[in-house]
PDB file of C-alpha atoms and ligand atoms in Angstrom:
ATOM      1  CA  UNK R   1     -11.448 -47.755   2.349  1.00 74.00           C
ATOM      2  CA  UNK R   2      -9.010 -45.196   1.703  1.00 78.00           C
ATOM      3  CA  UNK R   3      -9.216 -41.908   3.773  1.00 82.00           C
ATOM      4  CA  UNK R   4      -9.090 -38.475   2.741  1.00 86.00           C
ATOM      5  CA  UNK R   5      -6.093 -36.739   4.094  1.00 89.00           C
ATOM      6  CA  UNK R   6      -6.809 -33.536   1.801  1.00 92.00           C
ATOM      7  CA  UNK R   7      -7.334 -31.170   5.492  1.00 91.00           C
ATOM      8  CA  UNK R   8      -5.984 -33.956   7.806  1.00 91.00           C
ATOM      9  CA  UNK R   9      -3.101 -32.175   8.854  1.00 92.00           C
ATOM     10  CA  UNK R  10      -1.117 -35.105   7.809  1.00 95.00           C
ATOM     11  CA  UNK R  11       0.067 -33.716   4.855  1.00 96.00           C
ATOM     12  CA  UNK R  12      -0.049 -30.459   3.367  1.00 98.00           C
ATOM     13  CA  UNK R  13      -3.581 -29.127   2.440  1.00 97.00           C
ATOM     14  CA  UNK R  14      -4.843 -30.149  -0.804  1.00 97.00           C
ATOM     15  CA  UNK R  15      -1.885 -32.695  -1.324  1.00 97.00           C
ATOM     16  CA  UNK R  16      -2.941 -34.930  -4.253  1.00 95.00           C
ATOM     17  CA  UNK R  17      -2.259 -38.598  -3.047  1.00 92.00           C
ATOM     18  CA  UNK R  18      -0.872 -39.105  -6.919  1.00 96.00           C
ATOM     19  CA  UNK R  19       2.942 -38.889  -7.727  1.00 97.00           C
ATOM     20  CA  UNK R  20       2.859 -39.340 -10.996  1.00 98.00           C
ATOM     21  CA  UNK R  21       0.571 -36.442 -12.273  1.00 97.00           C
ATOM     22  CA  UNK R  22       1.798 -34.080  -9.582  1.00 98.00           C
ATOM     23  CA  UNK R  23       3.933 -31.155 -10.923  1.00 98.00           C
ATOM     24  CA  UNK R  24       5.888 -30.817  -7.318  1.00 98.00           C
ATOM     25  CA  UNK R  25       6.609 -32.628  -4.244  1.00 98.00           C
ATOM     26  CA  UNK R  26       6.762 -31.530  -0.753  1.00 98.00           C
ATOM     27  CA  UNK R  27       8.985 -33.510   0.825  1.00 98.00           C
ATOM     28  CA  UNK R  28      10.004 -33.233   4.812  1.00 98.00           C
ATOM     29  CA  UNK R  29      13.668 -33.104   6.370  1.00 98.00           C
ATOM     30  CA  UNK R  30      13.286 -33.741  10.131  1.00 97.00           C
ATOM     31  CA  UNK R  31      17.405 -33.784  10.373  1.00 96.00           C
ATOM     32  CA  UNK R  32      18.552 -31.688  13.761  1.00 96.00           C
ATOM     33  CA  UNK R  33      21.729 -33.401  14.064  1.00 91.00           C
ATOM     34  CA  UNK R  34      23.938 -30.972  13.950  1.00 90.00           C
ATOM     35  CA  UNK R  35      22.803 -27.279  15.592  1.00 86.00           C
ATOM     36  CA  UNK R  36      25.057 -25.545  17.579  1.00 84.00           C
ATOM     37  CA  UNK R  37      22.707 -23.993  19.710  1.00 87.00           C
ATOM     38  CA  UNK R  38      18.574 -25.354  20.064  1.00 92.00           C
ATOM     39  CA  UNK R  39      17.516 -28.298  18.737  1.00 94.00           C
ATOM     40  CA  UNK R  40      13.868 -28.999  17.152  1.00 96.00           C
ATOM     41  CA  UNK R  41      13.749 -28.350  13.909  1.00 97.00           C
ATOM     42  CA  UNK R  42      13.332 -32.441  13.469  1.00 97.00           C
ATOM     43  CA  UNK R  43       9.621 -31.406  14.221  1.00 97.00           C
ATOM     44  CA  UNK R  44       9.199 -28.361  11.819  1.00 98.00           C
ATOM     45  CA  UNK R  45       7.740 -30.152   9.129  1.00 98.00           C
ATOM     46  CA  UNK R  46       4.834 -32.039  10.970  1.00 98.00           C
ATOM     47  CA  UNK R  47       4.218 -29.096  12.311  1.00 98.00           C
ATOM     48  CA  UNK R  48       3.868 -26.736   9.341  1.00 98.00           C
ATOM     49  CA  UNK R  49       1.471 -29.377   7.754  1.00 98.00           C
ATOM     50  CA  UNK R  50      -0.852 -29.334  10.896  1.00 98.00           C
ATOM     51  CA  UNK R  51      -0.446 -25.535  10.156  1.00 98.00           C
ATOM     52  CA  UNK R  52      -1.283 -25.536   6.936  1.00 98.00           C
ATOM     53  CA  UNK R  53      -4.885 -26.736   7.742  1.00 97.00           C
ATOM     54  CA  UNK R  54      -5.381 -22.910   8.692  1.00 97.00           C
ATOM     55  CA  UNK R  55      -5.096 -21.164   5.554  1.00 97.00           C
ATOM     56  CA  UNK R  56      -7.373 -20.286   2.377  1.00 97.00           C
ATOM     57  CA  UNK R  57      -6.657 -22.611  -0.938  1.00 97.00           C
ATOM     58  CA  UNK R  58      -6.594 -18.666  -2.528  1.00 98.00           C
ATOM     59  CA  UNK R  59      -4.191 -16.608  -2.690  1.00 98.00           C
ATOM     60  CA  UNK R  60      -5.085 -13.011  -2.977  1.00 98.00           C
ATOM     61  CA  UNK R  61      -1.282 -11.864  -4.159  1.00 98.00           C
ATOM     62  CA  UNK R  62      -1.267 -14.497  -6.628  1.00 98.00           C
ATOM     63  CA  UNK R  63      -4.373 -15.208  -7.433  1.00 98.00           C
ATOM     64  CA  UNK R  64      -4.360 -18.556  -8.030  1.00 98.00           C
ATOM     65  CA  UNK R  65      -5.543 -21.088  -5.623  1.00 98.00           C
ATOM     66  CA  UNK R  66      -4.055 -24.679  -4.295  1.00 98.00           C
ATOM     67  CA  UNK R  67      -6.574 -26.297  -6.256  1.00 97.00           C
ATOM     68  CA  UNK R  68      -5.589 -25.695  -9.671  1.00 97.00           C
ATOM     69  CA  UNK R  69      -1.593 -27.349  -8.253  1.00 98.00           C
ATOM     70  CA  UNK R  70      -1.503 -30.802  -8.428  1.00 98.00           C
ATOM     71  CA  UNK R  71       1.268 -31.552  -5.340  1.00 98.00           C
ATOM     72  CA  UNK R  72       2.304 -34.596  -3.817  1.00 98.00           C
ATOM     73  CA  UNK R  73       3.211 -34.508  -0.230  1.00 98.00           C
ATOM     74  CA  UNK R  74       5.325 -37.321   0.246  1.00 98.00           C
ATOM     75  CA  UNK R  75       5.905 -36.955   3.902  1.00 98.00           C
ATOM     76  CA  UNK R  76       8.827 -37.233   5.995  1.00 98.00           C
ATOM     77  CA  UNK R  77      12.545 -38.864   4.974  1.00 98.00           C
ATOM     78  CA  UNK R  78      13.223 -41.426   7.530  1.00 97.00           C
ATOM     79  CA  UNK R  79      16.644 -40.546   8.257  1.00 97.00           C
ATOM     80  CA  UNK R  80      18.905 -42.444  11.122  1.00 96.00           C
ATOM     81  CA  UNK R  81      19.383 -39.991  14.203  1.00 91.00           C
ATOM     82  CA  UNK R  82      22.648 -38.665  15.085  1.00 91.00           C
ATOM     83  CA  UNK R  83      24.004 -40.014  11.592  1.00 95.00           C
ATOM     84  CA  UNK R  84      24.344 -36.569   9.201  1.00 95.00           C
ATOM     85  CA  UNK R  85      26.165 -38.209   6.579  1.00 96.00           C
ATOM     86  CA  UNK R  86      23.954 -40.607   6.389  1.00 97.00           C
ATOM     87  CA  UNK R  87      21.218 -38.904   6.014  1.00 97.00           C
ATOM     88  CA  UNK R  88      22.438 -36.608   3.728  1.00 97.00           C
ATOM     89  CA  UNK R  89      22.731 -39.525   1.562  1.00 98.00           C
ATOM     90  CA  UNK R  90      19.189 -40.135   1.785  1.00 98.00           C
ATOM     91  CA  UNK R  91      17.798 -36.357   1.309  1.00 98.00           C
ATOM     92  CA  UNK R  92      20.494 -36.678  -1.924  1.00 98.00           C
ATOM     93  CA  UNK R  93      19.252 -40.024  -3.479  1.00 98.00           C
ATOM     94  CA  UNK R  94      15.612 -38.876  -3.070  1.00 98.00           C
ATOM     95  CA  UNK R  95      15.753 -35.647  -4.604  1.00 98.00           C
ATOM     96  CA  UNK R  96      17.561 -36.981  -7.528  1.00 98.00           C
ATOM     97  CA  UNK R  97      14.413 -39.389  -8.273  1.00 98.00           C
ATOM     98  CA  UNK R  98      12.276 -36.313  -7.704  1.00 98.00           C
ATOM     99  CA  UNK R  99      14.372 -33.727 -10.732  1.00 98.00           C
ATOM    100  CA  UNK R 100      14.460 -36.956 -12.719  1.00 98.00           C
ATOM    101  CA  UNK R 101      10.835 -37.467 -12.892  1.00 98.00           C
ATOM    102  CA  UNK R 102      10.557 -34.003 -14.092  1.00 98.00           C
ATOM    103  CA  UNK R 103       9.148 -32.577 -10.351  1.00 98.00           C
ATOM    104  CA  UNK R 104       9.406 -29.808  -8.704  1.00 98.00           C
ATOM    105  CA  UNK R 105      11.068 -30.235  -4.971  1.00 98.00           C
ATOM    106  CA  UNK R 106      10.024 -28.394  -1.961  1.00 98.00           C
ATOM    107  CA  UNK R 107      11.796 -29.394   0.816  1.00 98.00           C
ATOM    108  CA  UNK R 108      10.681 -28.390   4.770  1.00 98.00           C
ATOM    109  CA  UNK R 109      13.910 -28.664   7.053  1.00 96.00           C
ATOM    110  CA  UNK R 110      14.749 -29.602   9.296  1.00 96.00           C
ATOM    111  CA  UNK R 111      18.086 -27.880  10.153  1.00 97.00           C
ATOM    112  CA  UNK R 112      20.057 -26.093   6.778  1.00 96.00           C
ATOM    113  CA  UNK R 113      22.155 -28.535   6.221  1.00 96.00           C
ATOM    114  CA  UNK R 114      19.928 -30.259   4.657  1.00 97.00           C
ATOM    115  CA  UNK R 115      19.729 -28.300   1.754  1.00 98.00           C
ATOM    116  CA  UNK R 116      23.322 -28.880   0.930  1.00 98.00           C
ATOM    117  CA  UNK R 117      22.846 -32.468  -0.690  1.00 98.00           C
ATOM    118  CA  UNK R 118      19.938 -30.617  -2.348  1.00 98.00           C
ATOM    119  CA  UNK R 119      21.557 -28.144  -4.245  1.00 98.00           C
ATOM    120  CA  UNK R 120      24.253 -30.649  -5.036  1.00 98.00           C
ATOM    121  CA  UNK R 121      21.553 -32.518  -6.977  1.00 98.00           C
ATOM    122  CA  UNK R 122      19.646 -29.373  -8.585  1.00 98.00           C
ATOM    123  CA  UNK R 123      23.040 -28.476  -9.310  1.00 98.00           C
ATOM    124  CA  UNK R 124      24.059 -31.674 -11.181  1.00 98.00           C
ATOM    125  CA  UNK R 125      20.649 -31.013 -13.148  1.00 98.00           C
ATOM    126  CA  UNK R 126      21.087 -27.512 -13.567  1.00 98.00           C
ATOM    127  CA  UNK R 127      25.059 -26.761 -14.537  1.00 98.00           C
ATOM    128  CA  UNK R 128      23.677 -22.778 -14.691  1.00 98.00           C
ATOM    129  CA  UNK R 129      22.079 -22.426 -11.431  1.00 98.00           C
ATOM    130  CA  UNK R 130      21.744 -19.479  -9.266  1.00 98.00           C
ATOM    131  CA  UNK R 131      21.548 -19.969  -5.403  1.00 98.00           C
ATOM    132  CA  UNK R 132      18.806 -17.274  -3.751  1.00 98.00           C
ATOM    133  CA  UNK R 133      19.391 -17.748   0.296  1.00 98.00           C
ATOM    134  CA  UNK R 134      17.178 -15.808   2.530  1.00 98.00           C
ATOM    135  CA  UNK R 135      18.421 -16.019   6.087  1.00 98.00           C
ATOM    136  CA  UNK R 136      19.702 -14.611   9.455  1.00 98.00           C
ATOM    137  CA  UNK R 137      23.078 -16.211   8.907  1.00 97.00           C
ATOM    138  CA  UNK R 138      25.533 -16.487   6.277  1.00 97.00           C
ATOM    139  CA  UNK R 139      26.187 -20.669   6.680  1.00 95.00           C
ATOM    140  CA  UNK R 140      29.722 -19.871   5.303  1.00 95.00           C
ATOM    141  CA  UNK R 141      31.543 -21.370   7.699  1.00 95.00           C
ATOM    142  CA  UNK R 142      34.274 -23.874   7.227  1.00 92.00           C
ATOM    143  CA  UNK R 143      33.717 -26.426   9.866  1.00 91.00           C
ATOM    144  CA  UNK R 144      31.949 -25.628  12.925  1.00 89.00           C
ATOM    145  CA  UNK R 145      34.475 -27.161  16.345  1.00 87.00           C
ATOM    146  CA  UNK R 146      36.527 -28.863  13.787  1.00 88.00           C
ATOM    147  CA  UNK R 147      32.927 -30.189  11.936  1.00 87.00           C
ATOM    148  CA  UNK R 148      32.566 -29.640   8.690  1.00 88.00           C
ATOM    149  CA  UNK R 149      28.993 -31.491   8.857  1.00 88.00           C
ATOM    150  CA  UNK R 150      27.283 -28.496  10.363  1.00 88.00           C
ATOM    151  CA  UNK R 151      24.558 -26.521   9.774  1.00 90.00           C
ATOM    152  CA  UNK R 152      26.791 -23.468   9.548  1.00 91.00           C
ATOM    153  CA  UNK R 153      28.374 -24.933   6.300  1.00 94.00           C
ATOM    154  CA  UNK R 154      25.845 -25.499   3.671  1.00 95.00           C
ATOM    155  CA  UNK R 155      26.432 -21.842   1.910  1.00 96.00           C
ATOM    156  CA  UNK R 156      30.125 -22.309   1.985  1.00 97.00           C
ATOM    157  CA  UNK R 157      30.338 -25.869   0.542  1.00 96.00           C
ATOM    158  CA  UNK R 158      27.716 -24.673  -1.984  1.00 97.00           C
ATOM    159  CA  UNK R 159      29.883 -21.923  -3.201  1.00 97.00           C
ATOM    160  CA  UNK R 160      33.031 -23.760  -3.205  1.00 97.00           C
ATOM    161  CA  UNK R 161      30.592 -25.971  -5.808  1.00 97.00           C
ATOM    162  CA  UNK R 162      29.259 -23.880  -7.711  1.00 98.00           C
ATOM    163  CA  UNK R 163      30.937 -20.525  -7.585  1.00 98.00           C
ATOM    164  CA  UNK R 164      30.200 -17.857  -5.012  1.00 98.00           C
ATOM    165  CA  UNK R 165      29.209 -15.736  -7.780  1.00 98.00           C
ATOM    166  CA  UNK R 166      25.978 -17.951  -8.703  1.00 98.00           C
ATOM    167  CA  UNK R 167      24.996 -17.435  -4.918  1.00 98.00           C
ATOM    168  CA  UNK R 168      22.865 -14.376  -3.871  1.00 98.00           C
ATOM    169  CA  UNK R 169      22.235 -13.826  -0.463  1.00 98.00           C
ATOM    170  CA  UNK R 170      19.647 -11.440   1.580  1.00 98.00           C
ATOM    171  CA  UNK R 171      18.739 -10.601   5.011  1.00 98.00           C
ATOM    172  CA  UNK R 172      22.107 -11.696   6.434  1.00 98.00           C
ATOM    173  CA  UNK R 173      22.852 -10.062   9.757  1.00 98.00           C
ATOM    174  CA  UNK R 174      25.615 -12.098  11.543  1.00 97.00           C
ATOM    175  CA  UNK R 175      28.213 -14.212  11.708  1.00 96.00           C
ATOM    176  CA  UNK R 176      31.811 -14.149  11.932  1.00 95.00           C
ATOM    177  CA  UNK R 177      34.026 -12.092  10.858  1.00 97.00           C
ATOM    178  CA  UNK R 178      35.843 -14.704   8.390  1.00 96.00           C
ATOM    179  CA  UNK R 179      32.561 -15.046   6.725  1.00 97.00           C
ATOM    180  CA  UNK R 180      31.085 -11.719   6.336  1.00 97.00           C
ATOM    181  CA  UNK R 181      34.615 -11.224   4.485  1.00 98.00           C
ATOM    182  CA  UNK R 182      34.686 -14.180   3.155  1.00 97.00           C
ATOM    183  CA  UNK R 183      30.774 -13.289   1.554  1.00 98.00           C
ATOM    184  CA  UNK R 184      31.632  -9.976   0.588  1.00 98.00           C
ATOM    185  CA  UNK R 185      34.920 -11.372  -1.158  1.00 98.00           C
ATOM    186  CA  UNK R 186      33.278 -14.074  -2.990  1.00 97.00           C
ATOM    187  CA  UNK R 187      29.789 -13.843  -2.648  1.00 98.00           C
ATOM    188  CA  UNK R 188      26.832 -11.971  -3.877  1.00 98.00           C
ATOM    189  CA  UNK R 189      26.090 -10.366  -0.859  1.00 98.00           C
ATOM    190  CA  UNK R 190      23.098  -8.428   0.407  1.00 98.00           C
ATOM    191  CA  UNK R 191      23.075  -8.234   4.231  1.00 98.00           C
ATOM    192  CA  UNK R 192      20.329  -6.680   6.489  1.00 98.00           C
ATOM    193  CA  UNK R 193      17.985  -6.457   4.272  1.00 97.00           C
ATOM    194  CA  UNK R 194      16.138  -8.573   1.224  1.00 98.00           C
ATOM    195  CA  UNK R 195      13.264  -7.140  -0.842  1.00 98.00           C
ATOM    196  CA  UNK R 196      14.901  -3.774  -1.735  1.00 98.00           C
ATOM    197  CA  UNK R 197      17.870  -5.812  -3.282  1.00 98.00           C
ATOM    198  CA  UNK R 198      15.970  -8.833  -4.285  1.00 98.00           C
ATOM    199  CA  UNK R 199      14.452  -6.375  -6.531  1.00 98.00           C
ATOM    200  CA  UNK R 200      17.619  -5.154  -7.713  1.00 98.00           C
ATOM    201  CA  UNK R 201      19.321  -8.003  -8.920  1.00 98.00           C
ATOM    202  CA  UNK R 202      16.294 -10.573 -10.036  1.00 98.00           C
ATOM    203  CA  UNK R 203      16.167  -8.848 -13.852  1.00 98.00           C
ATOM    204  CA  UNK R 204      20.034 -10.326 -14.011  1.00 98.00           C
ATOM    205  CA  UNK R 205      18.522 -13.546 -13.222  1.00 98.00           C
ATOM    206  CA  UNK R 206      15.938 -14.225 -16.015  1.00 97.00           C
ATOM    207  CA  UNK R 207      16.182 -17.019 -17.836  1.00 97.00           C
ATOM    208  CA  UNK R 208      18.140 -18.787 -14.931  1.00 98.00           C
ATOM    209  CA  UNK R 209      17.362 -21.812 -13.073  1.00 98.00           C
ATOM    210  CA  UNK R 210      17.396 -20.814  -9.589  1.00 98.00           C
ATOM    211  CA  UNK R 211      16.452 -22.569  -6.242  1.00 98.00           C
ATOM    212  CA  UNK R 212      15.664 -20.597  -3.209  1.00 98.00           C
ATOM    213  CA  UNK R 213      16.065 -21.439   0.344  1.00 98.00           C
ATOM    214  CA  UNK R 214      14.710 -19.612   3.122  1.00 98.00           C
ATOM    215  CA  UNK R 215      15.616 -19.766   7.142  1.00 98.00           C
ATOM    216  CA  UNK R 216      12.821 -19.363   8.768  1.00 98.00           C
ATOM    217  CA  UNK R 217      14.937 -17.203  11.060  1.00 98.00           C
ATOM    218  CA  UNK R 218      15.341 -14.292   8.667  1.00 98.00           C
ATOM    219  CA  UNK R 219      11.988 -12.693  10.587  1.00 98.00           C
ATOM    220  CA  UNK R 220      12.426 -11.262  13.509  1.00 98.00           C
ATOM    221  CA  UNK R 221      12.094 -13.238  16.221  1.00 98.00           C
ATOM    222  CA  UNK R 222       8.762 -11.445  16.904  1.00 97.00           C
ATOM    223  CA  UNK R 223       7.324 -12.872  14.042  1.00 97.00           C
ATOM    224  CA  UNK R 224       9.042 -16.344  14.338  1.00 98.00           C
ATOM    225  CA  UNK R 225      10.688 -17.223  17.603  1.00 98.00           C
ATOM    226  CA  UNK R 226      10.156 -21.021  16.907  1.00 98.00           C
ATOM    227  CA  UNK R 227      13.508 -21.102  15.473  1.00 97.00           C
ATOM    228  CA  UNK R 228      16.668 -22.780  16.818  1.00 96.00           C
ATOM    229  CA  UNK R 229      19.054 -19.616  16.693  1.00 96.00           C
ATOM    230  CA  UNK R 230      17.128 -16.644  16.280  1.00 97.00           C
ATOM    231  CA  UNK R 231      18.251 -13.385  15.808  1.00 98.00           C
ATOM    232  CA  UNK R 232      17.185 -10.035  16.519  1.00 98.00           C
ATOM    233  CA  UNK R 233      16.784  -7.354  13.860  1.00 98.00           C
ATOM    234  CA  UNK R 234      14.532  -9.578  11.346  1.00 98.00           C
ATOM    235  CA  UNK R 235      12.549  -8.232   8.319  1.00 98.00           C
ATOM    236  CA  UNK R 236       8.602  -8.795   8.613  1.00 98.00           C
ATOM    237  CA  UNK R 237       6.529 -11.842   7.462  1.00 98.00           C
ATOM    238  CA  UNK R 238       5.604  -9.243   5.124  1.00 98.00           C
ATOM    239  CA  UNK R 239       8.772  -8.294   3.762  1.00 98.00           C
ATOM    240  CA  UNK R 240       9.479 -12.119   3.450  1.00 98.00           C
ATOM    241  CA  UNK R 241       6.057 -12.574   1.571  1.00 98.00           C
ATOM    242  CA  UNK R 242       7.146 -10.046  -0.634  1.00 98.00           C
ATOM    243  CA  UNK R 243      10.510 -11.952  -1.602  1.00 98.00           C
ATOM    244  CA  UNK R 244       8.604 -14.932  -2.302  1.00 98.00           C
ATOM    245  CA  UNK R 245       5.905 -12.960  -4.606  1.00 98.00           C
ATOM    246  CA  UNK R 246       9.041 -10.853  -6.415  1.00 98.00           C
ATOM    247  CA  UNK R 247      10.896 -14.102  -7.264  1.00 98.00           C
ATOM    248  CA  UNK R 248       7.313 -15.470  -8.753  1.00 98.00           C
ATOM    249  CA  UNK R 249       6.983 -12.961 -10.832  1.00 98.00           C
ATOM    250  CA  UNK R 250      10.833 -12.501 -11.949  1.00 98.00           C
ATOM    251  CA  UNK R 251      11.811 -14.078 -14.902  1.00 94.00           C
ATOM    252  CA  UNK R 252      13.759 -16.738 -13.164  1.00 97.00           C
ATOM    253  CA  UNK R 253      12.998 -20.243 -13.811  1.00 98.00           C
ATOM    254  CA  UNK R 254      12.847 -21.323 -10.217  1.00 98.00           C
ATOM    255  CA  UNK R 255      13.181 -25.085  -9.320  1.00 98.00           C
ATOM    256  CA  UNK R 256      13.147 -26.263  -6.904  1.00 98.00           C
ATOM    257  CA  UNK R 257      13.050 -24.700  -3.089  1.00 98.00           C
ATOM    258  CA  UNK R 258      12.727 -24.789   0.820  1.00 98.00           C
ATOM    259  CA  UNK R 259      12.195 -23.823   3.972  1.00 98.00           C
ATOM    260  CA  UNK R 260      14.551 -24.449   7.224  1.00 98.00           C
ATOM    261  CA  UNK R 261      15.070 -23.936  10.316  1.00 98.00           C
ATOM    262  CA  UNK R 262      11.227 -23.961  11.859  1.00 98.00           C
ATOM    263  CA  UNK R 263      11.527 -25.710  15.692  1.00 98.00           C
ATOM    264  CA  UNK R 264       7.914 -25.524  17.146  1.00 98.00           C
ATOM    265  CA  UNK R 265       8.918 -26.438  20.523  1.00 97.00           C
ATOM    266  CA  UNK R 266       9.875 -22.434  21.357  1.00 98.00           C
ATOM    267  CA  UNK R 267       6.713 -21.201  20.111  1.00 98.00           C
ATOM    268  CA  UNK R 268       3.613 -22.282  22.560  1.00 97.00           C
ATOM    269  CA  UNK R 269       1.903 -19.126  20.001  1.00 97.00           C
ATOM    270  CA  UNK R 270       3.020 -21.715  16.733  1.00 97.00           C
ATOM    271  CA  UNK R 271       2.991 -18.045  14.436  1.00 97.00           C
ATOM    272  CA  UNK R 272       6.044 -19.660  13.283  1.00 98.00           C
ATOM    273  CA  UNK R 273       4.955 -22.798  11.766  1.00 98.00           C
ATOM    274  CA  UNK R 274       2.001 -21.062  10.782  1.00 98.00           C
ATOM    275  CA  UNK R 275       4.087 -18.444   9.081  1.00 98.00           C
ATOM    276  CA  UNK R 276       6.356 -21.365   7.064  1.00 98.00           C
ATOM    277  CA  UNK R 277       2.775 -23.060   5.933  1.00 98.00           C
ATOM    278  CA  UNK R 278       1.547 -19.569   4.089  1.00 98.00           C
ATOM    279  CA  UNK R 279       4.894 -18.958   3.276  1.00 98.00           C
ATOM    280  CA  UNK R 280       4.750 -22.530   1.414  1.00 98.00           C
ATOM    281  CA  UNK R 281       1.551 -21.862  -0.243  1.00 98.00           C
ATOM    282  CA  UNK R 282       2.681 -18.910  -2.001  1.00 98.00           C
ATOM    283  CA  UNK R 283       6.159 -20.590  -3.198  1.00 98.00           C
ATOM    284  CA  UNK R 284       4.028 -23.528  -4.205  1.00 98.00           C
ATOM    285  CA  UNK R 285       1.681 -20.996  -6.320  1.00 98.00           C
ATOM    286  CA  UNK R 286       4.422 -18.575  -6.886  1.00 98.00           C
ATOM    287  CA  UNK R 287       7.163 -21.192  -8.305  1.00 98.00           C
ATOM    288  CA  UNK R 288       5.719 -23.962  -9.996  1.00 98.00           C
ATOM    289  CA  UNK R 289       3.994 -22.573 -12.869  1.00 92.00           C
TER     290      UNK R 289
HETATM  291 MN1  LIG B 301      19.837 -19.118   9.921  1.00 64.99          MN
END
């Protein structure tokens, strides 16, 4: 007999246990390889499924409800520890199946790098895509100790890609000096804060294809300290709510998304997982029409 695992915590609420009719798939990342500072974020995706078991199928800002989704929660990558290429090659290969079957990925890091061989694929699918990053930190560095493997990197790689002009970023508020002039040179750049000029520059962006990846670490550490390099000065879960509901409603074709950076070991409160899981719901509602 086959169980149930609708509100196991084993998967994310309400996952159908069918690929092949389901319009997305959530997909897990648990890569921490590379972090220059706390490991963790390995765990942030089992954890934000246990979370998930908290919340309402409905959402008020939306409404629309889980159950009128089909979403397949595929579960965890198995990716080889302390091998980043490697797994990168993995995260690549299976997100390519995913846009090919016509599905919508949602991807829980894990640590950011793991959204580069993401957007490498969307990209491939999508030669007109716009890049919406939400985080603490610009990830524009070139290497990080002579590594260019690191989850500092994944913006800069991205907009050596693509352009730096397809890639919109909010809620920055540090890194070095190189990249905040290397983002305001080449970048579309919105530091400090991200509804105000989300709101701003989403009409350019209808009729896009955009994917949209949010650091967990853009809140304030008050409202998510289970993060491996958090940093003071965050907006609300609110504000970040907010983003997620603006892009929904936008005329941008989003497609495909995630969320990084979620380490549950520095949170014995777990807001921060349980944070990412709402925050999931509504991009699940809010994105994939
Ligand atoms: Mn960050």
């Amino acid at each position: 007999m086959k169980l149930d695992q609708k509100y196991s915590g084993n998967v994310f609420i309400l996952s159908s246990d069918d690929y092949a009719s389901s319009k997305a798939v959530i997909y897990g990342m648990p890569m921490d390889f590379t972090v220059s500072f706390r490991p963790g974020s390995r765990f942030g995706p089992g954890r934000i499924r246990e979370a998930s078991v908290g919340l309402e199928e409905y959402s008020p800002y939306l409404d629309r409800s889980l159950e009128e989704l089909a979403y397949f929660d595929a579960g965890d990558l198995l990716l080889p520890f302390g091998n980043a290429a490697r797994s990168l090659d993995i995260i690549g290969d299976y997100v390519r199946g995913v846009l090919a079957d016509g599905k919508f990925p949602l991807g829980l890091g894990g640590e950011h790098l793991v959204t580069w061989p993401v957007l490498q694929e969307v990209y491939k699918k999508y030669p007109d895509l716009a890049v919406i990053h939400i985080d603490a930190h610009a990830d524009l560095r070139e290497s990080y100790e002579g590594e260019p493997l690191s989850h500092s990197t994944p913006i800069r790689k991205a907009a050596e890609l693509m352009g730096g002009r397809n890639i919109y970023q909010f809620g920055i508020r540090s890194g070095s000096r190189e990249e905040w002039a290397y983002a305001r040179e080449n970048i579309n750049f919105h530091p400090f804060e991200v509804a105000a000029p989300l709101r701003e520059v989403l009409p350019s962006l209808a009729g896009r294809p955009v994917y949209v990846t949010i650091d967990i670490d853009v809140l304030d550490p008050s409202a998510a300290p289970g993060t491996g390099t958090a940093e003071a000065g965050g907006i609300t879960s609110k504000e970040l709510l907010e983003a997620v509901h603006l892009i929904a409603r936008s005329g941008a074709n989003v497609v495909g998304a995630d969320v990084v950076e979620v380490a549950p070991i520095y949170d014995p409160t777990e807001q921060t997982p349980i944070v990412a899981s709402k925050l999931v719901r509504e991009m699940l509602l809010g994105f994939v029409k």
